Short mmCIF file of C-alpha atoms and ligand atoms in Angstrom, two decimals:
data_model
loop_
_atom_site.label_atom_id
_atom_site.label_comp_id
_atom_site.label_asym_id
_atom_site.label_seq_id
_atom_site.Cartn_x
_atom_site.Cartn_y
_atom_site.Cartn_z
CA UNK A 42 115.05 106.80 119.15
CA UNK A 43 115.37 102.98 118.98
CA UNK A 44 114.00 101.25 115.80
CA UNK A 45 111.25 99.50 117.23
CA UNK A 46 109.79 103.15 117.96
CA UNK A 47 110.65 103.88 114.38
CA UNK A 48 108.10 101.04 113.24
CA UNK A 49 105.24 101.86 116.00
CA UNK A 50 105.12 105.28 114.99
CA UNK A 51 105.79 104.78 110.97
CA UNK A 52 102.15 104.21 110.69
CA UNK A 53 101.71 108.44 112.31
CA UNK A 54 104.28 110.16 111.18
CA UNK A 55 103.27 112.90 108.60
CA UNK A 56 100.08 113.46 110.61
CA UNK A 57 98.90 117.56 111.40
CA UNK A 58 98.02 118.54 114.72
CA UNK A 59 94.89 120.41 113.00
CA UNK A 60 93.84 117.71 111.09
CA UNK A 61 93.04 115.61 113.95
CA UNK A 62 91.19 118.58 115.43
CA UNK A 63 89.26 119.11 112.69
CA UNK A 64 87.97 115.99 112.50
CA UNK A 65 87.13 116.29 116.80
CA UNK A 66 89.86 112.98 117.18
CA UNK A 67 92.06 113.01 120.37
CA UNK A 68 95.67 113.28 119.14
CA UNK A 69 96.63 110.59 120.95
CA UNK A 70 94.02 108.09 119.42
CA UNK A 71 95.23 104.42 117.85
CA UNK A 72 95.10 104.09 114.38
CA UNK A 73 92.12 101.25 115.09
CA UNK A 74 90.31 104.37 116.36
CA UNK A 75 91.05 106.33 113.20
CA UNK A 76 88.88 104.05 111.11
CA UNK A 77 85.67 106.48 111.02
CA UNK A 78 85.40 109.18 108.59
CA UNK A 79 83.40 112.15 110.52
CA UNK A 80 80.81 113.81 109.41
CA UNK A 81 81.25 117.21 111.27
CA UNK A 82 83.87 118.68 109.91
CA UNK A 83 82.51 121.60 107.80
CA UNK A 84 85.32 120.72 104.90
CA UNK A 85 84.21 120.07 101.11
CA UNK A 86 86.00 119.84 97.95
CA UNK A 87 86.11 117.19 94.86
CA UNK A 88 89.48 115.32 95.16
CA UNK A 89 90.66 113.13 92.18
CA UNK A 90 93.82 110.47 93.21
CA UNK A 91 95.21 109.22 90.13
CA UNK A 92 97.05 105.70 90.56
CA UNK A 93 96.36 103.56 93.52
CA UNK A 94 99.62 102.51 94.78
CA UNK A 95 100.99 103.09 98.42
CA UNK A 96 101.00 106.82 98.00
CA UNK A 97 97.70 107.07 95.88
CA UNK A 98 95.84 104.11 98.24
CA UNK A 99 96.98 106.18 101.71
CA UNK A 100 95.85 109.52 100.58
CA UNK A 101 93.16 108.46 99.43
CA UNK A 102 92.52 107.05 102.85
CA UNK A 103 93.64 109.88 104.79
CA UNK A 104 92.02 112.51 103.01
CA UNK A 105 88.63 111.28 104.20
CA UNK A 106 89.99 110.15 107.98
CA UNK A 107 90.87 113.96 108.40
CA UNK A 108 88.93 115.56 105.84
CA UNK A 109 85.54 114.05 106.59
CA UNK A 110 82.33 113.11 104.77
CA UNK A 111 82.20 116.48 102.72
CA UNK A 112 85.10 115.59 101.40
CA UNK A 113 84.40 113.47 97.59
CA UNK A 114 87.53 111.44 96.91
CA UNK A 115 87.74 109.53 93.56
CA UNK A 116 90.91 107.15 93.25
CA UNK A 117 91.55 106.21 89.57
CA UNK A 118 93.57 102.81 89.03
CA UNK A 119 93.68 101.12 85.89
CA UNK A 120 94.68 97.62 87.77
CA UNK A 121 92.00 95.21 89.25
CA UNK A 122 94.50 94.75 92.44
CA UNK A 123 97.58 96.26 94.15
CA UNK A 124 100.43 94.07 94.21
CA UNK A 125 103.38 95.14 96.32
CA UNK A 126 106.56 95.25 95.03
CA UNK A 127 107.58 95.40 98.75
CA UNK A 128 108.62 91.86 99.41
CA UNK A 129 108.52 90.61 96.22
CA UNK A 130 112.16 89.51 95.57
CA UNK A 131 110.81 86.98 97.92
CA UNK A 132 108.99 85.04 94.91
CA UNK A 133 112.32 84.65 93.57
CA UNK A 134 113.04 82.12 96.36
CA UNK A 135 109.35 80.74 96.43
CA UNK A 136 109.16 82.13 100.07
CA UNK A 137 106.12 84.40 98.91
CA UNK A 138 103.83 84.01 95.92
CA UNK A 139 102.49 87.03 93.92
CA UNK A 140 98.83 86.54 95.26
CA UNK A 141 99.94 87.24 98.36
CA UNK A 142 101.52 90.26 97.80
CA UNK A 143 98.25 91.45 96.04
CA UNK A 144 95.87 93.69 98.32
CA UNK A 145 91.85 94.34 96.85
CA UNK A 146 90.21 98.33 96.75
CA UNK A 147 87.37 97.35 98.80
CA UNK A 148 88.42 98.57 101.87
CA UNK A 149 89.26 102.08 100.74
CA UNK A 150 85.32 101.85 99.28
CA UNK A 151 83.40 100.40 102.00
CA UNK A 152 84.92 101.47 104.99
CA UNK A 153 86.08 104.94 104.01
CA UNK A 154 83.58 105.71 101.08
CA UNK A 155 86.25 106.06 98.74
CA UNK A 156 84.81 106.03 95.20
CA UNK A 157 87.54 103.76 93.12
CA UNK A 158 87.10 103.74 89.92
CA UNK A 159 88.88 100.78 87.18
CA UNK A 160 90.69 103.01 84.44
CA UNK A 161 93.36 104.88 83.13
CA UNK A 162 93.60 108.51 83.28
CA UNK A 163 95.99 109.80 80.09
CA UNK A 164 95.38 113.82 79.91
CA UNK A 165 95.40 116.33 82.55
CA UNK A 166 93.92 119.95 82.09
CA UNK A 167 95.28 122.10 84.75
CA UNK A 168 93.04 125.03 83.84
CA UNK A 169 89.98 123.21 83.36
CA UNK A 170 90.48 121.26 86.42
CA UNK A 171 89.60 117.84 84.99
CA UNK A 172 91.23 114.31 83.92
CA UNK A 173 90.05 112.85 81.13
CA UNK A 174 90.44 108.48 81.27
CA UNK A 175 91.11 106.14 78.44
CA UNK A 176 87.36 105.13 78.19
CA UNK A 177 86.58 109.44 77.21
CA UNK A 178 85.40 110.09 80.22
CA UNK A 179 86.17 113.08 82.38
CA UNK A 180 86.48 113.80 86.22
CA UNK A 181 86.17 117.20 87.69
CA UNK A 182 88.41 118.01 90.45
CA UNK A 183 88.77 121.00 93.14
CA UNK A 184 92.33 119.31 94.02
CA UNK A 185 94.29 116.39 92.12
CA UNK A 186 96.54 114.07 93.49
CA UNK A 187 98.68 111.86 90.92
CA UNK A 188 100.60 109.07 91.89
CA UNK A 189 101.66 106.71 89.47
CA UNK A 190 104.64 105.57 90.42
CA UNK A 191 107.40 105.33 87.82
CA UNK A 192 108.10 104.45 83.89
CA UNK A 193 110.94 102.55 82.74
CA UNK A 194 113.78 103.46 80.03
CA UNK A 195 114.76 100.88 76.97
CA UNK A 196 117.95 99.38 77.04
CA UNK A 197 119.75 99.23 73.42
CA UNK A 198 118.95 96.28 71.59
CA UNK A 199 115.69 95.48 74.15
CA UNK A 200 113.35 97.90 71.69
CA UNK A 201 111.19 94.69 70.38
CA UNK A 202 108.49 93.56 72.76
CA UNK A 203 109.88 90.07 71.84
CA UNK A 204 113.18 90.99 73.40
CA UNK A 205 111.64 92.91 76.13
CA UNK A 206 109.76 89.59 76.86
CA UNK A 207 113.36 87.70 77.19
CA UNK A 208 114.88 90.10 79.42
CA UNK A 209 112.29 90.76 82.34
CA UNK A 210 113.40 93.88 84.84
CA UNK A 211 110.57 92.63 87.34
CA UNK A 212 110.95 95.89 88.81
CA UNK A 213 107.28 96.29 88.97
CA UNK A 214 105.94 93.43 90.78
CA UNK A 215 103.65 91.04 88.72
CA UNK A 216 103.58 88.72 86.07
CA UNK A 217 107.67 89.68 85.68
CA UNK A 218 108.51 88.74 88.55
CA UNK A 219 106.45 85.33 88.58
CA UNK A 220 108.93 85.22 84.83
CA UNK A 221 111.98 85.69 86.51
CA UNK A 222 111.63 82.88 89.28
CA UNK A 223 110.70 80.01 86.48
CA UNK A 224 113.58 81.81 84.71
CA UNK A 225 116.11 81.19 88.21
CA UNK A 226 114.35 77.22 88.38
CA UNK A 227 115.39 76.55 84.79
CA UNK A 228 119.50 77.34 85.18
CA UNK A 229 121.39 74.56 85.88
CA UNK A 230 124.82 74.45 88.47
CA UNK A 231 127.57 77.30 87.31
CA UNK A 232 125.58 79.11 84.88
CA UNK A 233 125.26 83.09 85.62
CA UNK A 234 122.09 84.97 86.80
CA UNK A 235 123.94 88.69 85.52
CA UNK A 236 121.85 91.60 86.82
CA UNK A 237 122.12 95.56 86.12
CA UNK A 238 121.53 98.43 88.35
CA UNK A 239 120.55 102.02 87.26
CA UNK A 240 122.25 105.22 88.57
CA UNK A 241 120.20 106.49 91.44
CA UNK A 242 117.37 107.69 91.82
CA UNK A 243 115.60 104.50 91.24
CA UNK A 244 112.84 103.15 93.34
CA UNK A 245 113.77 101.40 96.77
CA UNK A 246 117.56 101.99 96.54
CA UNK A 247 118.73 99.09 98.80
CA UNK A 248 116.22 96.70 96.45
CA UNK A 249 118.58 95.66 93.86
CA UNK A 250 120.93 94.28 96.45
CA UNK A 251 118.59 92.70 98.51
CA UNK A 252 117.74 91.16 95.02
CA UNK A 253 121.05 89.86 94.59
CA UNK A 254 121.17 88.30 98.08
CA UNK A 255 118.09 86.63 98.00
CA UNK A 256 118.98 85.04 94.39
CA UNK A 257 122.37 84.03 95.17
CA UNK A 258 121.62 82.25 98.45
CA UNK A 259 119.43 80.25 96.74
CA UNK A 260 121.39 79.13 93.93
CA UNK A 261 123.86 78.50 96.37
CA UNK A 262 121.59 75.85 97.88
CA UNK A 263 119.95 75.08 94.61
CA UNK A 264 122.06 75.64 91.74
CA UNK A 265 125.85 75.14 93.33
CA UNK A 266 128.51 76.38 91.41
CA UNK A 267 126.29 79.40 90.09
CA UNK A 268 127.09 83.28 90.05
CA UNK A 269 125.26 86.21 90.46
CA UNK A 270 127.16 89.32 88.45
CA UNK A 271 125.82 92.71 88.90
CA UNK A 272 126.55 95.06 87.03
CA UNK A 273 125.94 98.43 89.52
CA UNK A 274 125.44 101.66 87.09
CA UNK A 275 126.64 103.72 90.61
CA UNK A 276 130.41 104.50 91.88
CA UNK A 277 129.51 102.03 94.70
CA UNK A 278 126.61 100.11 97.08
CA UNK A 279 124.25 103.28 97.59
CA UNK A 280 122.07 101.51 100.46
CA UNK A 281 123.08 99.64 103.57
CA UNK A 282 126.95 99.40 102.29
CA UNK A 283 127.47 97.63 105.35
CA UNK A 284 124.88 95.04 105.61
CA UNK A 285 125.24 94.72 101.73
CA UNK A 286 129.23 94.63 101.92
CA UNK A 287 129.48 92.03 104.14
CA UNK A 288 126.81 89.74 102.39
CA UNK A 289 128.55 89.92 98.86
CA UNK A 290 131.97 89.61 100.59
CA UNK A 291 131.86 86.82 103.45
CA UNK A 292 128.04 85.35 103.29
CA UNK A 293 127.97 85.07 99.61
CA UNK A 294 131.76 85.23 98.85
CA UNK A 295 132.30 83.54 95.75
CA UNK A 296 128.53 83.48 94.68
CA UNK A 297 128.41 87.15 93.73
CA UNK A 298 130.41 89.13 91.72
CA UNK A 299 129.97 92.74 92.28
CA UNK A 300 130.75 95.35 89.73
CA UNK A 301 130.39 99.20 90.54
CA UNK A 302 130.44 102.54 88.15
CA UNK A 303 129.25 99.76 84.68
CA UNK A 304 127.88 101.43 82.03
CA UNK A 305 125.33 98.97 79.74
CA UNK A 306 125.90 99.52 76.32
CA UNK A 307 123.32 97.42 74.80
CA UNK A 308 122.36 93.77 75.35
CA UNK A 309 121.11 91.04 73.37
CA UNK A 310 118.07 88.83 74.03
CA UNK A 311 118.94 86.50 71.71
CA UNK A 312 122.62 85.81 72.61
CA UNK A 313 121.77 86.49 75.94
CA UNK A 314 124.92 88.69 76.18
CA UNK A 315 125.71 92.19 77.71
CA UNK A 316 127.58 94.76 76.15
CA UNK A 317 129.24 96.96 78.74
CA UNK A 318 132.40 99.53 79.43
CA UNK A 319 134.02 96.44 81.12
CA UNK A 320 133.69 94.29 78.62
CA UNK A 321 131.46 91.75 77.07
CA UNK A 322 129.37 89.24 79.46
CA UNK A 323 127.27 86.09 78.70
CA UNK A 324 124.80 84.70 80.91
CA UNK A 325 121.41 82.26 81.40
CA UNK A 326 119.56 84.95 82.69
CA UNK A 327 119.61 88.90 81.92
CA UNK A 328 117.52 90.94 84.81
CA UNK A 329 118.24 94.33 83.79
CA UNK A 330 116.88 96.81 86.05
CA UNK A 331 116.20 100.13 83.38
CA UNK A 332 116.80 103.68 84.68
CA UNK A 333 113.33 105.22 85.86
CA UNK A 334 111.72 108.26 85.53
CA UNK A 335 108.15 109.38 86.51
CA UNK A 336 105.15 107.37 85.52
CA UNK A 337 104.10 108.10 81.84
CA UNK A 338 100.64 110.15 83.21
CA UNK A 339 103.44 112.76 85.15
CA UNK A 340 105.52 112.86 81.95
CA UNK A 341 102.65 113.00 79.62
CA UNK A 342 101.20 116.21 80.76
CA UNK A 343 104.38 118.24 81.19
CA UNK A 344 104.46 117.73 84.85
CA UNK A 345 108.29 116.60 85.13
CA UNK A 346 109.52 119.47 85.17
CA UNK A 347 112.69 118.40 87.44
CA UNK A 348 115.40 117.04 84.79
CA UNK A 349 112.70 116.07 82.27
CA UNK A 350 112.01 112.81 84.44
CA UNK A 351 110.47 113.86 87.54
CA UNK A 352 107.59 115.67 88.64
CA UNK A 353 109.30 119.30 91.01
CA UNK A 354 107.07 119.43 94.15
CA UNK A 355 106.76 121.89 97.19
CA UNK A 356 107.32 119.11 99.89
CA UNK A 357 105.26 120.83 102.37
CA UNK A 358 101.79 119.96 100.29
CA UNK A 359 103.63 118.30 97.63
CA UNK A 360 101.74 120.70 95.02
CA UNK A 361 103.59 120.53 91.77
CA UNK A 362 105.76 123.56 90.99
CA UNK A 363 104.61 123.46 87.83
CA UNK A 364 100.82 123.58 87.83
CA UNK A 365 98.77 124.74 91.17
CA UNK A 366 95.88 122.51 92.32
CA UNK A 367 97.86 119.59 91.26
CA UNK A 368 99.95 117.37 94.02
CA UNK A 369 102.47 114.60 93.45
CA UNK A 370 103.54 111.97 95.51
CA UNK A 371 105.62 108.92 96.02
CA UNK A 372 107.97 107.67 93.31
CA UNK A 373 106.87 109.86 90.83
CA UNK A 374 107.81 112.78 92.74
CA UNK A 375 111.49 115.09 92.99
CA UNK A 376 112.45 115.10 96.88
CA UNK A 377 115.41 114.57 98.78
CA UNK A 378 113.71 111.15 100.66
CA UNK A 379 114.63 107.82 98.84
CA UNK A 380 111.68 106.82 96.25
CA UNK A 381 110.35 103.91 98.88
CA UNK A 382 107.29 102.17 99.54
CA UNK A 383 107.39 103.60 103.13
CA UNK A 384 107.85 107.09 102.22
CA UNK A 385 105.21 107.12 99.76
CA UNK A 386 102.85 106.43 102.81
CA UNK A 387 104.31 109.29 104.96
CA UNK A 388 104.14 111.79 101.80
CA UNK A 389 100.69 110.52 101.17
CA UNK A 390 99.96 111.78 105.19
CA UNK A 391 101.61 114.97 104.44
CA UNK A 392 99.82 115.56 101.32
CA UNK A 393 96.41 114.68 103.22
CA UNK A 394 96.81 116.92 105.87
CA UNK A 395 97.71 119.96 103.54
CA UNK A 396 94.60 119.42 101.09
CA UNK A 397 92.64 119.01 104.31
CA UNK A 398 93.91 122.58 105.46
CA UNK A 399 93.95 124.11 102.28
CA UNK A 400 90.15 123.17 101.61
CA UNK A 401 89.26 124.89 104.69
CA UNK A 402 91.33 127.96 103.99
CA UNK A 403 94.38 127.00 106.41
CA UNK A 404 98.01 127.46 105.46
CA UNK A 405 99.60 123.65 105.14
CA UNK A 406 101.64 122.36 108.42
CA UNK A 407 104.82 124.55 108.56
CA UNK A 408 107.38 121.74 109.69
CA UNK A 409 106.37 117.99 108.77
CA UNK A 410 108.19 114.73 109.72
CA UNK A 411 108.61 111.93 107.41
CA UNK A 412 109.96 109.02 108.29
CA UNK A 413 111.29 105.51 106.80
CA UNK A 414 111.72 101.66 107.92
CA UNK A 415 113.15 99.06 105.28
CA UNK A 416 114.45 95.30 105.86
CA UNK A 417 116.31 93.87 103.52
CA UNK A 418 116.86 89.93 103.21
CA UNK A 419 120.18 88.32 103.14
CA UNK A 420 119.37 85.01 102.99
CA UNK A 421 116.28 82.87 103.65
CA UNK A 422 115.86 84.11 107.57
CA UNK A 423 117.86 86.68 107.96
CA UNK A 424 118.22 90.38 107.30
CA UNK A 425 119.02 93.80 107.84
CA UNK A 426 117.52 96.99 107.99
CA UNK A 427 117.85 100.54 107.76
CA UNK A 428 115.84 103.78 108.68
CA UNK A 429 115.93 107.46 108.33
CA UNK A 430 113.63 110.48 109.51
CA UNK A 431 113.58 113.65 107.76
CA UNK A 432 112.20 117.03 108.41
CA UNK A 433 111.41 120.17 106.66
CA UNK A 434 114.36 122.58 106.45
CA UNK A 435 112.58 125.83 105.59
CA UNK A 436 116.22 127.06 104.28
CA UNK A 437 116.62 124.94 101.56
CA UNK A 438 112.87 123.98 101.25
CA UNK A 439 113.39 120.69 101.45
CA UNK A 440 113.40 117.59 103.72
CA UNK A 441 116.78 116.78 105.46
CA UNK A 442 117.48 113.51 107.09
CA UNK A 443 117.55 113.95 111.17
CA UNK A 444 120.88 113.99 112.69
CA UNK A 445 121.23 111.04 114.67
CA UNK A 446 118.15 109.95 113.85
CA UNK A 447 119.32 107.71 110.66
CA UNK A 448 120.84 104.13 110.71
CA UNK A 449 121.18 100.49 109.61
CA UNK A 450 121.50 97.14 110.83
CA UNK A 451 124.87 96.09 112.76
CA UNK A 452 124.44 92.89 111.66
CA UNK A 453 122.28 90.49 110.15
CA UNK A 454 119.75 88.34 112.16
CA UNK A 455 116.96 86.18 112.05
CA UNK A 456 114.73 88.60 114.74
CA UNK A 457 115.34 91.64 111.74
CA UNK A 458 113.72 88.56 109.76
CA UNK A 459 110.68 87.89 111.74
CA UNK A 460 110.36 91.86 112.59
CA UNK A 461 110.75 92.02 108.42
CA UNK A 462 107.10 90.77 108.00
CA UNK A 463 105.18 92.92 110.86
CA UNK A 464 106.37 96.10 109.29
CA UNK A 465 105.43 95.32 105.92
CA UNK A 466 101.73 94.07 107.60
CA UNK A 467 101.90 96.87 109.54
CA UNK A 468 102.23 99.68 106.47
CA UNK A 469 100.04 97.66 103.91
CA UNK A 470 97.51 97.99 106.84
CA UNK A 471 97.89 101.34 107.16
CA UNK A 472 97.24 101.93 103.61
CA UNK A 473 95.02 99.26 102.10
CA UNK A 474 92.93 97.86 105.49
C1 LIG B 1089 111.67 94.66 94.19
C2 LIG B 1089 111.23 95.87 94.99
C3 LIG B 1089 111.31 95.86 96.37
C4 LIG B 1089 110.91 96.97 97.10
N1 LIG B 1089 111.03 96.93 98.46
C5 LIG B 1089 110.68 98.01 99.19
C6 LIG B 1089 110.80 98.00 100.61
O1 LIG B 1089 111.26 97.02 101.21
N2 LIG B 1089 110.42 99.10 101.30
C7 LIG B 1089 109.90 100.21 100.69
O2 LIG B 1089 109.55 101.16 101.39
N3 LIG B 1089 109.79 100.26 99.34
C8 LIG B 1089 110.16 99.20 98.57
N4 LIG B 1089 110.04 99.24 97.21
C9 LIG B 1089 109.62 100.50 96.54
C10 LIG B 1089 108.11 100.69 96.53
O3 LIG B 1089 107.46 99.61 95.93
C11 LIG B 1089 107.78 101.97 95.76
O4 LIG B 1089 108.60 103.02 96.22
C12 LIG B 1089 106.32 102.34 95.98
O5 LIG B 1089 105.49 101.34 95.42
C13 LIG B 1089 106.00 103.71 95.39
O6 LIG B 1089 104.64 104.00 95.59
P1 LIG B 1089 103.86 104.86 94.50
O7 LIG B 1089 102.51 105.05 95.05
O8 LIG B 1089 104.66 106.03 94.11
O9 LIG B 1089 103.81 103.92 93.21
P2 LIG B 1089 103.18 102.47 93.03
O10 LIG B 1089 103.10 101.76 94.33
O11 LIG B 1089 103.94 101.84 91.93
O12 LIG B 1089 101.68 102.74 92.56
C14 LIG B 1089 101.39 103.37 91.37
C15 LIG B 1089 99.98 102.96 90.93
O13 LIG B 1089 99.49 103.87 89.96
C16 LIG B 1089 98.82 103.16 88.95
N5 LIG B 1089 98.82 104.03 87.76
C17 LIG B 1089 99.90 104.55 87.13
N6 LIG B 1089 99.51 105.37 86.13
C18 LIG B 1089 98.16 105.37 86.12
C19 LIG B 1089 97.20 106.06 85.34
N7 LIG B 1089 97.55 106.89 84.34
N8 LIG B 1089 95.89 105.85 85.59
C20 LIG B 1089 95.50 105.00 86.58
N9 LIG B 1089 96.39 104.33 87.38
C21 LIG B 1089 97.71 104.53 87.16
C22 LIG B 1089 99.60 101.86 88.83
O14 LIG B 1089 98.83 100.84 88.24
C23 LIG B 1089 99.94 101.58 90.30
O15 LIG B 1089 98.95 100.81 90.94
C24 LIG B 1089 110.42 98.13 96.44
C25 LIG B 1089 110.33 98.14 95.04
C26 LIG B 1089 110.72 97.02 94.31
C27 LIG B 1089 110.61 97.06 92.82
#
């Protein structure tokens, strides 16, 4: 399959023959033609989404789409706004700003009669079938889908706030990352941007390099004489070693430093210095990327029940394997696909399509597809990319990448550049419009 396939069909991939049934929709309808929830379907149940991210925003969608009118879908989100973290290394070069990265709930309430409600669920009970939110209220549910995303670890010596304010990880895209560029305008010619990068899994694993590209072409231009040093928590480049390779050793020789298999001891705001097991390192600006784990709501309620950190799910309705009636998707989630924007979407289809069948008294889709698109900048126009399909291997339960059906870039270009923003349009679309 060639990649531009890859990107038309991204937006369809996940999708159940039955669903589209169901809802009396040709299979071989547009998405365009998708944007009607129908009113015929015989299907009713109370769905809460918690968190309305690109996994919690596309179910949410999807589960009306397919599930119809009798369907009641509340999405909880204790932000006013979305704001992608997709594209948002781009602020670092003043190539995007974070208002347009940020992407409004209206949509999912007037067009698909989504009820979207501003708040912040903190307790789950699983028996009771009901979230209670900050404010005291509570929200029955028939099904519940969480996805929060992910939570962040504390460096040693970053425990204050006040430190935590010097050292921004602007791995959630927002006010941090807004922080970070004024941080990049304010060094002067030779000083060091130094950067850390957790052992996988972390969300978007080719993100950190991408980072480190985009930052180091433009001090290049901007700030000559400058470094970036990162300090890479894993035995080597885990994403598009390649594309990556060849940017940090030709494109950028001499601007980056790369470092694999550190370990960050502690590091201090104040000093601006890193502690780590190759030695001590000073710099103008610390971004250090923390490990992750599941957002605090998974955590919280005893729902990461996969190494303490992430939330174990049955990937063909992404029901938690700890509590029934309860689903978890995107980052937050244990699977064998990479914690990515992209995939969120497709496990947000998945997850749909099984509530959808489950509410009517169906057995889930026996053998889903997910699949994944990502571009990655190397410099100001051009970049790489890299995709991967997966499907379900009932053996091992779990989705396996597609032989043959996995790549990245050859090369660089400015086409993977221009191609970079229709795919992002393309998927916020698909989730948001
Ligand atoms: C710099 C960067 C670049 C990236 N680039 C790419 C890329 O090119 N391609 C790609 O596919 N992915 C990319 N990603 C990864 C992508 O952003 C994530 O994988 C994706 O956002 C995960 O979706 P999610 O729905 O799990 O979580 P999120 O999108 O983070 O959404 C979680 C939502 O839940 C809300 N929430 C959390 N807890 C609660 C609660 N208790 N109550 C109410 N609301 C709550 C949050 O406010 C948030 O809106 C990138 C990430 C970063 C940081």
């Amino acid at each position: 399959m060639k990649r531009r396939d890859f990107i038309r069909l991204a937006s369809m991939a996940g999708i159940g023959a039955s669903a589209f049934s169901w809802a009396g929709i040709a299979r071989s309808a547009t998405p365009a033609q998708l944007g009607t929830v129908p009113t015929n379907t015989g299907i009713t149940g109370r769905v809460v989404v918690i968190g309305g991210g690109m996994g919690g925003a596309t179910v949410a969608k999807y589960l009306r789409l397919w599930g119809g009118s009798g369907v009641s879908v509340t999405l909880v989100e204790r932000e006013t706004a979305y704001t992608s973290n997709i594209l948002s290394n781009l602020v670092l070069n003043g190539q995007r700003t974070i208002s347009s990265l940020q992407y409004a709930y209206s949509n999912l309430a007037t067009r698909y009669g989504i009820k979207v409600l501003k708040g912040e669920v903190m307790a789950i009970d699983p028996v009771g079938h009901s979230v209670a939110l900050a404010d005291g209220s509570k929200l029955p549910y028939d099904r519940l889908v969480i996805a929060p995303g992910v939570d962040f670890d504390t460096f040693a010596g970053l425990e204050s706030p006040t430190a935590q304010a010097l050292v921004p990880h602007a791995w959630k895209a927002g006010p941090q990352t807004t922080q970070l560029r004024n941080m990049l305008l304010a060094m002067k010619p030779g000083e060091v941007f130094a950067m850390t990068i957790p052992a996988k899994p972390y969300r978007c694993p080719p993100g950190p390099y991408e980072r480190a590209c985009v930052v180091a072409d433009w001090l290049k231009k901007n700030r000559p004489g400058s470094k970036v040093v990162i300090l890479d928590a894993n035995p080597g480049i885990i994403a598009e070693p390649v594309a990556f390779g060849n940017a940090f050793n030709v494109v950028h020789q001499g601007v980056v430093e790369y470092h694999p298999g550190v370990t960050i001891n502690s590091i201090d705001a104040t000093t601006m210095s890193l502690n780590t097991s190759i030695g001590n390192l000073k710099a103008k600006v610390i971004n250090a990327i923390p490990p992750h784990k599941a957002g605090k709501v998974v955590v919280a309620n005893g729902l990461a029940n996969a190494g303490g950190r992430w939330a174990g799910v049955d990937v063909l309705t992404y029901q938690s394997t700890a509590a029934p009636g309860i689903h978890i998707i995107g980052d937050a989630s244990a699977t064998t696909q990479p914690k990515a924007g992209h995939i969120a979407n497709q496990e947000a289809k998945v997850c749909a399509d099984a509530i959808v069948r489950l509410l009517a008294g169906r057995s889930p889709d026996p053998s889903p597809i997910t699949n994944s698109a990502c571009y990655s900048p190397i410099t100001s126009d051009t970049a790489s990319w890299l995709t991967a399909v997966f499907a379900y291997d009932p053996a091992s339960g779990t989705m396996l990448p597609v032989p043959g059906a996995s790549g990245e870039a050859s090369a660089r270009s400015t086409e993977n550049y221009k191609e970079m923003t229709k795919w992002f349009n393309t998927l916020m679309e698909d989730s948001f419009a």
